Short mmCIF file of C-alpha atoms in Angstrom, two decimals:
data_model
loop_
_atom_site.label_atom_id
_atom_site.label_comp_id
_atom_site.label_asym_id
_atom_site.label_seq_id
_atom_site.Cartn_x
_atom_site.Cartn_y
_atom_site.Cartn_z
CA UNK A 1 14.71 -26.80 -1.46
CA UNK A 2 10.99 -28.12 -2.86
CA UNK A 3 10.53 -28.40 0.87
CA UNK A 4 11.42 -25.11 1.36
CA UNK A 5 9.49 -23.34 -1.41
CA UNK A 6 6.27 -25.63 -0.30
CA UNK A 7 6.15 -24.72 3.37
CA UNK A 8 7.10 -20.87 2.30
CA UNK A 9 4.37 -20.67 -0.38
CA UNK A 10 1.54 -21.80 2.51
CA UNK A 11 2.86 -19.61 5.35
CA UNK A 12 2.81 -16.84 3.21
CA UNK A 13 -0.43 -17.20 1.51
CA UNK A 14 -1.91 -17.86 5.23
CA UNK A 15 -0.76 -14.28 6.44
CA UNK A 16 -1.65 -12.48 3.48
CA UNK A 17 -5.10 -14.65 4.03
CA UNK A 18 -4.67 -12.48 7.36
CA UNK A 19 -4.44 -9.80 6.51
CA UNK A 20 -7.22 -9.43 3.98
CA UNK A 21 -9.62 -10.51 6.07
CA UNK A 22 -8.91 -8.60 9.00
CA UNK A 23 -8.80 -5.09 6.40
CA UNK A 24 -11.86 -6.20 4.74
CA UNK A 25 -13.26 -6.47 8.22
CA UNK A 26 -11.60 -2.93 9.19
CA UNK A 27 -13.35 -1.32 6.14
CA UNK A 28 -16.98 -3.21 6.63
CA UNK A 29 -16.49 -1.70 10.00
CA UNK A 30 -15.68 2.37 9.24
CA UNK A 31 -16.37 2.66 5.44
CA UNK A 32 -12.73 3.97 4.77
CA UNK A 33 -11.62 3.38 1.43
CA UNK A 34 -7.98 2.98 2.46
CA UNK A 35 -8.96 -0.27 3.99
CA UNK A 36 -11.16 -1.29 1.09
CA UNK A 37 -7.65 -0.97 -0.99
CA UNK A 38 -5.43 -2.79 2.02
CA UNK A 39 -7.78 -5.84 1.34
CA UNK A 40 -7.71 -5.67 -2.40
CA UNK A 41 -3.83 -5.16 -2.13
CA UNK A 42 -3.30 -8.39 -0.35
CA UNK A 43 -5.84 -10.60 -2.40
CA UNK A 44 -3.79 -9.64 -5.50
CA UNK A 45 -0.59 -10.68 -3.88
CA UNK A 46 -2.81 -13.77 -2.32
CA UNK A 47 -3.57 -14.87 -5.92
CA UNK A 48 -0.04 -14.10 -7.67
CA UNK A 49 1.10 -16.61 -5.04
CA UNK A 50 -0.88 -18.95 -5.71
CA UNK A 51 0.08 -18.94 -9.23
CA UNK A 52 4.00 -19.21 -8.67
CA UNK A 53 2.97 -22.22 -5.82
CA UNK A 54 1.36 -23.72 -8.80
CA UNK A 55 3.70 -23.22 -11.52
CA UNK A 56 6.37 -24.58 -9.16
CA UNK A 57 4.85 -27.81 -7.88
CA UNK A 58 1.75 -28.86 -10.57
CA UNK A 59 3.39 -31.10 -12.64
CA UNK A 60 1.24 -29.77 -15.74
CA UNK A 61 0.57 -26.41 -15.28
CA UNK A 62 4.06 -24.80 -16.37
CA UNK A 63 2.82 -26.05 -20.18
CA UNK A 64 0.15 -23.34 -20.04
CA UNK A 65 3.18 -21.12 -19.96
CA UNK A 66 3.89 -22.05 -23.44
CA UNK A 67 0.63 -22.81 -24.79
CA UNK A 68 -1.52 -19.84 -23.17
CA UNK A 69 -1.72 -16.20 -23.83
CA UNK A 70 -4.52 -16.14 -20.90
CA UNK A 71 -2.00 -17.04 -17.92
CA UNK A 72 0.13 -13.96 -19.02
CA UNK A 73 -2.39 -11.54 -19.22
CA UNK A 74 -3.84 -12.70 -15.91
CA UNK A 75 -0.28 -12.05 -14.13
CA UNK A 76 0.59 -8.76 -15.58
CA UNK A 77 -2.83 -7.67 -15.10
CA UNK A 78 -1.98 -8.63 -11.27
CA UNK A 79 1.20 -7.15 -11.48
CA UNK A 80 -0.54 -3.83 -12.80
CA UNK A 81 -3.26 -3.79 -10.36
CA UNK A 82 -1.01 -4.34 -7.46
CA UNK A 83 0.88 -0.82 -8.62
CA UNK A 84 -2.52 0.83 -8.70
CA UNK A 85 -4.01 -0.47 -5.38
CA UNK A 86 -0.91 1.05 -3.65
CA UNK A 87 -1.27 4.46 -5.40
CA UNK A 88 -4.94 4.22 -4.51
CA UNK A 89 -3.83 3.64 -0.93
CA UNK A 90 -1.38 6.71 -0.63
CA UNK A 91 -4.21 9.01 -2.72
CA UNK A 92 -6.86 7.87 0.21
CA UNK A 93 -3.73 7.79 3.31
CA UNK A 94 -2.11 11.19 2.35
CA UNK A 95 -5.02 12.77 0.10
CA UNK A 96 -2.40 12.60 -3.05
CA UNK A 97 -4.36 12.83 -6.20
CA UNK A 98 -3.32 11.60 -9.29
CA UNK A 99 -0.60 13.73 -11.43
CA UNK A 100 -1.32 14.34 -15.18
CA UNK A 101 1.88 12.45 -16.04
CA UNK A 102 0.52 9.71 -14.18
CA UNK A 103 -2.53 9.37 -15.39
CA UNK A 104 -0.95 8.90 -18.76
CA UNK A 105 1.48 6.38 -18.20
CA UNK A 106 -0.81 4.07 -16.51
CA UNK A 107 -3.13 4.44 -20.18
CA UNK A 108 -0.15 4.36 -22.53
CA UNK A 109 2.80 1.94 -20.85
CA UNK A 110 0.40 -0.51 -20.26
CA UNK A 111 -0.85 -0.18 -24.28
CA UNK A 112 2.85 -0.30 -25.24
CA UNK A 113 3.59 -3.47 -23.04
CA UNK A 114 0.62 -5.45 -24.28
CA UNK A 115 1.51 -4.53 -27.66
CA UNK A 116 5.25 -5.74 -27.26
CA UNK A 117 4.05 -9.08 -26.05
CA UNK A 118 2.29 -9.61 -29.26
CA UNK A 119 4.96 -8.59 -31.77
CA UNK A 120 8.43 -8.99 -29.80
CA UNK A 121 10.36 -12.32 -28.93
CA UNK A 122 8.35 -13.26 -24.91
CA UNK A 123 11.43 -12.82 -23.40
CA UNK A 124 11.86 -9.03 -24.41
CA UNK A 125 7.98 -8.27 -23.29
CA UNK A 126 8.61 -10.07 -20.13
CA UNK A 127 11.82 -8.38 -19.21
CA UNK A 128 10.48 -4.92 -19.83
CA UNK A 129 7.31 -5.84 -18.13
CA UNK A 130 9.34 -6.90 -14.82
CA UNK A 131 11.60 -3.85 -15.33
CA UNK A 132 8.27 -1.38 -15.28
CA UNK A 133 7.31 -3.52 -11.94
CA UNK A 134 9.98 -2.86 -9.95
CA UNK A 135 10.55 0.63 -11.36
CA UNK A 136 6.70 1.30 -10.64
CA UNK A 137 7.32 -0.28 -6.88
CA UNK A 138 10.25 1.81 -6.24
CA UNK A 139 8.51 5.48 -7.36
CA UNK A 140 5.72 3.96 -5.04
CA UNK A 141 7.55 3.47 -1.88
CA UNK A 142 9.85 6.41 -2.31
CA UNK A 143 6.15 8.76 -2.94
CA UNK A 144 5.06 7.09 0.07
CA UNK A 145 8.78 8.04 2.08
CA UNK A 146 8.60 11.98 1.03
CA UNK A 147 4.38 11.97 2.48
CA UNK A 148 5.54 10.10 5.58
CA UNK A 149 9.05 12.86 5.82
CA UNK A 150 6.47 15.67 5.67
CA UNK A 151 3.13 14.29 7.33
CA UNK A 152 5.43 14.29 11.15
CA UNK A 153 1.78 14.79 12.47
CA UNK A 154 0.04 11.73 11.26
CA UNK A 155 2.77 9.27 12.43
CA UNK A 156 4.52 9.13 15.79
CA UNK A 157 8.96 9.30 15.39
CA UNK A 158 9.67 5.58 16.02
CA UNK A 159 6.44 4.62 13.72
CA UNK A 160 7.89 6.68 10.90
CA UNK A 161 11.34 5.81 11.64
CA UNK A 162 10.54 2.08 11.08
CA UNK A 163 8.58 2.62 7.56
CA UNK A 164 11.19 5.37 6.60
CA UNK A 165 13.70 1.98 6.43
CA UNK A 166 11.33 -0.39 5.31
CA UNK A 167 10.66 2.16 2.46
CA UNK A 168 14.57 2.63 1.54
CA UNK A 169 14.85 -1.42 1.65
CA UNK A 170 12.16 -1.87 -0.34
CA UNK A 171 13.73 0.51 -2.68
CA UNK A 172 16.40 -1.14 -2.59
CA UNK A 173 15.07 -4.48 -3.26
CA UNK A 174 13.40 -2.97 -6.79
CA UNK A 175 16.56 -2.14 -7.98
CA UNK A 176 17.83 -5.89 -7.21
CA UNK A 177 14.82 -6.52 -8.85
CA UNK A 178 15.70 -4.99 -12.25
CA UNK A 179 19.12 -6.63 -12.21
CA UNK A 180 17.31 -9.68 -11.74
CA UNK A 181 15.18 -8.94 -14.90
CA UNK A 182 18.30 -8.21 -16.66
CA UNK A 183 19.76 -11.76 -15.64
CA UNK A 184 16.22 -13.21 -16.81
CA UNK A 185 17.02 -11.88 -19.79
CA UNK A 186 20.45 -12.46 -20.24
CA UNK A 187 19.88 -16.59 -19.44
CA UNK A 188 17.12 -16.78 -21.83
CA UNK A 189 19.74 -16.56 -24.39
CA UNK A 190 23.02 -17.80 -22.87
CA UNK A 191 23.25 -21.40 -20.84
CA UNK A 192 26.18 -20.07 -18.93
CA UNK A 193 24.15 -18.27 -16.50
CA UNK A 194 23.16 -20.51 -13.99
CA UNK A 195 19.96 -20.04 -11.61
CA UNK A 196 21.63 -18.45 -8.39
CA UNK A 197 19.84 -15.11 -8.66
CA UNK A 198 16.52 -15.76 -10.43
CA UNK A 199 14.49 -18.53 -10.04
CA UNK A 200 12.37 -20.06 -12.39
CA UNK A 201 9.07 -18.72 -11.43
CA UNK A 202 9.90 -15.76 -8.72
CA UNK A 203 12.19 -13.37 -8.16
CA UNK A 204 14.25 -13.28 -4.88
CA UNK A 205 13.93 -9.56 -4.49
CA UNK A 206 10.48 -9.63 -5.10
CA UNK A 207 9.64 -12.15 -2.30
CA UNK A 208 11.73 -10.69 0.04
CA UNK A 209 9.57 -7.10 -0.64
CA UNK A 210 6.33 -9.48 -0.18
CA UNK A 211 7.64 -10.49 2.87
CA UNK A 212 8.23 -6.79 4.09
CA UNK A 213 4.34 -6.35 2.93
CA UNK A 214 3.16 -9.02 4.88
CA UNK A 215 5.66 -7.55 8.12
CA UNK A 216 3.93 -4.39 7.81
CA UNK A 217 0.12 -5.40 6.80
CA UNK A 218 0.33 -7.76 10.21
CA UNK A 219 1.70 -4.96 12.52
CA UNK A 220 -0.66 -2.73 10.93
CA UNK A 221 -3.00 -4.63 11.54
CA UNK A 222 -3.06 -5.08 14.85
CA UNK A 223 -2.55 -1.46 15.45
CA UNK A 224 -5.80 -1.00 13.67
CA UNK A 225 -7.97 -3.37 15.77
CA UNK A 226 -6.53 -2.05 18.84
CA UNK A 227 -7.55 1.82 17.73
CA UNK A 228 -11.12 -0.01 16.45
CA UNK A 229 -11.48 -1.11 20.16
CA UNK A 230 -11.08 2.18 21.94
CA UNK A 231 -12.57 4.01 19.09
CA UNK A 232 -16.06 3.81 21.33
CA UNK A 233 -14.49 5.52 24.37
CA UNK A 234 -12.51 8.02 22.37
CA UNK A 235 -16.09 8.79 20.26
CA UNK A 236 -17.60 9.10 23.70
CA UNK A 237 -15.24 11.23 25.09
CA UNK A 238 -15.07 13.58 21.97
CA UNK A 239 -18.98 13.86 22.09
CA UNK A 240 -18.71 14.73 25.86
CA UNK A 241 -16.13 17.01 25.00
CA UNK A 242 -18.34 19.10 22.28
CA UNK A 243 -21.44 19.13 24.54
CA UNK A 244 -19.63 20.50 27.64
CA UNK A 245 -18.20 23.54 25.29
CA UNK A 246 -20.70 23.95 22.72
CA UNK A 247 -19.10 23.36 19.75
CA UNK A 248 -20.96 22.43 16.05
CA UNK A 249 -21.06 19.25 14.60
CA UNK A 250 -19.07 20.96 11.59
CA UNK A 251 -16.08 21.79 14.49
CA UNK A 252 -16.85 18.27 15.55
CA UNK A 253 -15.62 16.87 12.03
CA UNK A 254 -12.44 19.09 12.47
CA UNK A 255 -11.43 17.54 15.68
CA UNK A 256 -12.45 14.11 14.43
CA UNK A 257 -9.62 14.57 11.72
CA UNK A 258 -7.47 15.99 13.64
CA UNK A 259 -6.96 13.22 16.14
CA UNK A 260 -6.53 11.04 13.01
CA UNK A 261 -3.60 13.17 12.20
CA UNK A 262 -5.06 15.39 9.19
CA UNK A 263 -3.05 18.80 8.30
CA UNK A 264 -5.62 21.69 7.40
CA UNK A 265 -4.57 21.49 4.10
CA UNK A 266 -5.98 17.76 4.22
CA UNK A 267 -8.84 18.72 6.32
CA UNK A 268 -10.10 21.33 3.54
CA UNK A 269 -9.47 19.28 0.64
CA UNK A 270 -11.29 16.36 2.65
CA UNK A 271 -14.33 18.92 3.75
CA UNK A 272 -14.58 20.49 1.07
CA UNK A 273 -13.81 23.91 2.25
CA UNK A 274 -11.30 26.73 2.18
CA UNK A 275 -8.28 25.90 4.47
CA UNK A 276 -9.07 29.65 5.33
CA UNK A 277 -12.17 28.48 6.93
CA UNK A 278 -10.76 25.33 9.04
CA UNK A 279 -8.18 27.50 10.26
CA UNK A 280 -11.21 29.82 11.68
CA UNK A 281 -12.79 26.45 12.74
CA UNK A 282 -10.17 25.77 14.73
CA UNK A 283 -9.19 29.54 16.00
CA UNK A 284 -13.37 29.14 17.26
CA UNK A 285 -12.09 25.47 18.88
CA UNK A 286 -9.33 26.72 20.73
CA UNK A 287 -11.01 29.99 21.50
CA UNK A 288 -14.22 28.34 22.97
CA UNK A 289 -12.11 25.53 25.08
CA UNK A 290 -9.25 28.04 26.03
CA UNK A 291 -6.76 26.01 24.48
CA UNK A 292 -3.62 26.99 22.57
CA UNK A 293 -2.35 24.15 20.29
CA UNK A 294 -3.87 20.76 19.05
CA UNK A 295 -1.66 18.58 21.60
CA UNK A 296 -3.34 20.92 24.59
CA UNK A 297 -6.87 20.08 22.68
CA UNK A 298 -6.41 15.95 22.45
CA UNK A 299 -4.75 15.62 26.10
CA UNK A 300 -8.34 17.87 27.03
CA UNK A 301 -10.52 15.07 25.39
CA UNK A 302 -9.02 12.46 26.80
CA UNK A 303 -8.70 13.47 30.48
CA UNK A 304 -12.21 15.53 30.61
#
């Protein structure tokens, strides 16, 4: 089983290693914040990896569990900044502001949490800290299930099929999660629980969701590069394509975000106009190329 755990820790670390890189390079490349968050994403789940591969095979490390306020303020501070990158990545993906509501709860919970782990028995603070993980993780992948259900534009059907049931598992997974906090909680106080569901230093749902991460950060990945590669010819082709009918650099912008899949709701929040205007934007567009819909204006930049 050490085996197991040793040769899974290093595998994993080396495609999240992957991963971060190639995002970091993505964003160095086009300046797109979404990218910038990708990266940060998988460096926090690089690091809390390398903790738990610690913990589980440093013969003197697991002390600082007992000893050490530091090492528990350094994982839920991973734990909370892993929730934030990915609402970071859907507000910069699907132009999703933060609510009110949310902008509270990640002030007070947080406040309340470290507060509890001061006062209240560890295993109370750490059981309601793993239950506002995986509750946090599940409202996360379910926002990011209703943008993908209504954003049909920005994804193609078998693309969103796919993250449509990676979402619901991962959902899933969360709630295993929480009964696995319970169980965490229920052992630290009873020896007749044995360690089938929660290990000592992970949780089995939680890996499993890592996993899924990883799954979709690779894939994503190479999508990415591939779409970096004929980026050129598509740029070329788009500039071709506004020379040959005239149009303005602003109309240029409008195009440029509609290939990427923006709605004109997006594309006037993203502007910084009226979606009254980039409607008249892109009545002028189809008007000037004699055009009728935006899949009759993308098939006309590519075959011009």
């Amino acid at each position: 089983m050490d085996n197991l755990l040793f040769v899974y820790n290093i595998v994993l670390t080396i495609f999240f290693a992957i991963d971060f890189t190639g995002f970091y390079i993505i964003y160095m490349k086009n300046r797109k914040k979404e990218f910038l968050f990708l990266a940060l994403l998988y460096f926090l789940l690089i690091i809390d990896n390398s903790i738990i591969y610690i913990s589980e095979f440093s013969e003197g490390f697991y002390l600082l569990y007992e000893t050490s306020h530091i090492l528990y303020i350094i994982i839920d501070s991973i734990y909370l900044g892993i929730i934030l990158t990915t609402r970071l990545i859907i507000l910069e993906v699907f132009n999703d502001k933060f609510t009110i509501r949310e902008k509270q709860i990640c002030i007070v919970l947080p406040v309340i949490l470290s507060i509890l782990s001061i006062f209240a028995p560890h295993e109370v603070s750490d059981v309601l800290i793993f239950i506002s993980f995986f509750t946090a993780l599940s409202y996360m992948a379910f926002r990011m299930y209703k943008h993908i259900n209504n954003s049909s534009n920005k994804f193609n059907e078998k693309i969103s099929k796919i993250y449509k049931i990676f979402l619901w598992t991962i959902i899933t997974l969360n709630i295993l999660g929480i009964i696995e906090s319970i169980i965490y909680y229920i052992k630290a106080f009873s020896n007749s629980y044995v360690n089938l569901i929660a290990l000592e230093y992970r949780f089995i749902s939680f890996d499993i969701i890592k996993l899924f991460i990883c799954i979709i950060g690779i894939k994503s990945l190479y999508s990415t590069f591939e779409k970096l590669f004929d980026k050129k010819s598509t740029d070329e082709k788009l500039k071709e394509f506004c020379i040959k009918y005239s149009l303005t650099s602003r109309q240029r912008e409008i195009i440029e975000l509609i290939i990427d899949g923006y709605s004109n709701k997006e594309i006037s929040s993203k502007l910084h106009i009226a979606e009254g205007t980039v409607k008249i934007h892109i009545y002028n567009i189809f008007k000037k190329t004699d055009i009728s819909s935006r899949n009759q204006m993308l098939k006309k930049i590519m075959d011009d």
